[in-house]
Amino acid sequence: MTITFYYSPQSSAGRIRLTLAELGVPHEAVRVDLRAGDQKKPEFLALNPNGQVPTLVIDGTPIFESVAIQIALGERYGVEKGLWPAPGSPEQLMALTWIIWGQVNLTSALFRYIKNTSDWFPKEQQDAKQAEAAMTEARGLLRILDGRLDGRQYVTGERCTLVDLDLASVLGWGLQAAKIDISELKNLKGWLGRIMERPAVKAVMAEG
Ligand SMILES: N[C@@H](CCC(=O)N[C@@H](CS)C(=O)NCC(=O)O)C(=O)O
């Protein structure tokens, strides 16, 4: 099996970089220069018509959307490594639920807040009311995740899976960018601390 991973540093591709490192999956990494617009060139658009990273090509078949990539890698390589639940198990249902919740709800609310407040985006397109609504939503979602972690070490139970790594990657970026303090969310804080201690997480973070 051959895997080509198209990425850019400090982007959502970081989630996939961590997953590939945790799973120890051999692959070729191809850096895409987003500033130069390489992601909008015809040869890249043929792989991902959205012109975005991360994009993966598995044995000639392109796959995009980070959550789809996580699930595909989890199913192929994660089960034997204990990083993705076995097909048909109750844990697999939980894994699918929470990894997609993270993208559709949490990432979306954090991104909406950042889009309406950060200097990275044009000021004239920002709206304080939308920012406030997104922050209220993000805080509510963080409380839901904190509740999910009450009495559990990890999101699907006692074992760390790609779901935890994916959610932690989103939060590692999002909490900092949105300046959200989670010190009162004790379960969430403890869980994030456990994930940050993982050797693959440390190694990927050290690479920058
Ligand atoms: N929903 C996509 C979002 C991917 C995305 O937003 N990628 C950004 C980098 S963080 C990108 O490639 N932007 C370049 C562009 O849109 O031109 C995913 O989760 O994979």
mmCIF file of N, CA and C in Angstrom, residues 6-13 31-40 44 51-54:
data_model
loop_
_atom_site.group_PDB
_atom_site.id
_atom_site.type_symbol
_atom_site.label_atom_id
_atom_site.label_comp_id
_atom_site.label_asym_id
_atom_site.label_seq_id
_atom_site.Cartn_x
_atom_site.Cartn_y
_atom_site.Cartn_z
ATOM 1 N N TYR A 6 -0.478 15.042 1.571
ATOM 2 C CA TYR A 6 -0.275 16.445 1.194
ATOM 3 C C TYR A 6 -0.618 17.303 2.402
ATOM 4 N N TYR A 7 0.336 18.138 2.811
ATOM 5 C CA TYR A 7 0.154 18.885 4.054
ATOM 6 C C TYR A 7 0.764 20.280 3.916
ATOM 7 N N SER A 8 0.447 21.083 4.907
ATOM 8 C CA SER A 8 1.121 22.365 5.060
ATOM 9 C C SER A 8 1.334 22.531 6.565
ATOM 10 N N PRO A 9 2.475 23.085 6.989
ATOM 11 C CA PRO A 9 2.691 23.250 8.428
ATOM 12 C C PRO A 9 1.633 24.185 9.016
ATOM 13 N N GLN A 10 1.351 24.021 10.299
ATOM 14 C CA GLN A 10 0.370 24.848 11.011
ATOM 15 C C GLN A 10 -0.979 24.965 10.281
ATOM 16 N N SER A 11 -1.515 23.816 9.944
ATOM 17 C CA SER A 11 -2.832 23.786 9.303
ATOM 18 C C SER A 11 -3.577 22.571 9.842
ATOM 19 N N SER A 12 -4.797 22.351 9.360
ATOM 20 C CA SER A 12 -5.541 21.173 9.836
ATOM 21 C C SER A 12 -4.845 19.870 9.470
ATOM 22 N N ALA A 13 -3.852 19.936 8.609
ATOM 23 C CA ALA A 13 -3.094 18.725 8.282
ATOM 24 C C ALA A 13 -2.309 18.208 9.486
ATOM 25 N N ARG A 31 4.832 18.633 0.872
ATOM 26 C CA ARG A 31 4.451 19.940 1.403
ATOM 27 C C ARG A 31 3.777 20.778 0.314
ATOM 28 N N VAL A 32 2.636 21.354 0.645
ATOM 29 C CA VAL A 32 1.908 22.199 -0.304
ATOM 30 C C VAL A 32 2.076 23.639 0.163
ATOM 31 N N ASP A 33 2.547 24.495 -0.723
ATOM 32 C CA ASP A 33 2.783 25.893 -0.351
ATOM 33 C C ASP A 33 1.477 26.671 -0.538
ATOM 34 N N LEU A 34 0.758 26.869 0.580
ATOM 35 C CA LEU A 34 -0.556 27.520 0.496
ATOM 36 C C LEU A 34 -0.425 28.990 0.096
ATOM 37 N N ARG A 35 0.640 29.651 0.565
ATOM 38 C CA ARG A 35 0.824 31.073 0.221
ATOM 39 C C ARG A 35 1.056 31.252 -1.274
ATOM 40 N N ALA A 36 1.780 30.287 -1.861
ATOM 41 C CA ALA A 36 2.060 30.369 -3.304
ATOM 42 C C ALA A 36 0.846 29.914 -4.126
ATOM 43 N N GLY A 37 -0.174 29.363 -3.432
ATOM 44 C CA GLY A 37 -1.390 28.946 -4.142
ATOM 45 C C GLY A 37 -1.275 27.592 -4.825
ATOM 46 N N ASP A 38 -0.327 26.771 -4.380
ATOM 47 C CA ASP A 38 -0.156 25.456 -5.019
ATOM 48 C C ASP A 38 -1.411 24.583 -4.898
ATOM 49 N N GLN A 39 -2.213 24.852 -3.855
ATOM 50 C CA GLN A 39 -3.420 24.041 -3.627
ATOM 51 C C GLN A 39 -4.515 24.325 -4.652
ATOM 52 N N LYS A 40 -4.352 25.410 -5.430
ATOM 53 C CA LYS A 40 -5.379 25.746 -6.436
ATOM 54 C C LYS A 40 -4.899 25.416 -7.858
ATOM 55 N N PHE A 44 -3.380 19.694 -8.302
ATOM 56 C CA PHE A 44 -3.837 19.439 -6.932
ATOM 57 C C PHE A 44 -5.366 19.369 -6.874
ATOM 58 N N GLY A 51 -9.287 22.301 -3.068
ATOM 59 C CA GLY A 51 -7.988 22.962 -3.023
ATOM 60 C C GLY A 51 -7.526 23.189 -1.594
ATOM 61 N N GLN A 52 -7.564 22.136 -0.780
ATOM 62 C CA GLN A 52 -7.188 22.271 0.635
ATOM 63 C C GLN A 52 -6.363 21.073 1.105
ATOM 64 N N VAL A 53 -5.583 21.346 2.147
ATOM 65 C CA VAL A 53 -4.929 20.258 2.870
ATOM 66 C C VAL A 53 -5.695 20.076 4.190
ATOM 67 N N PRO A 54 -5.662 18.887 4.776
ATOM 68 C CA PRO A 54 -4.955 17.690 4.346
ATOM 69 C C PRO A 54 -5.665 16.967 3.196
#
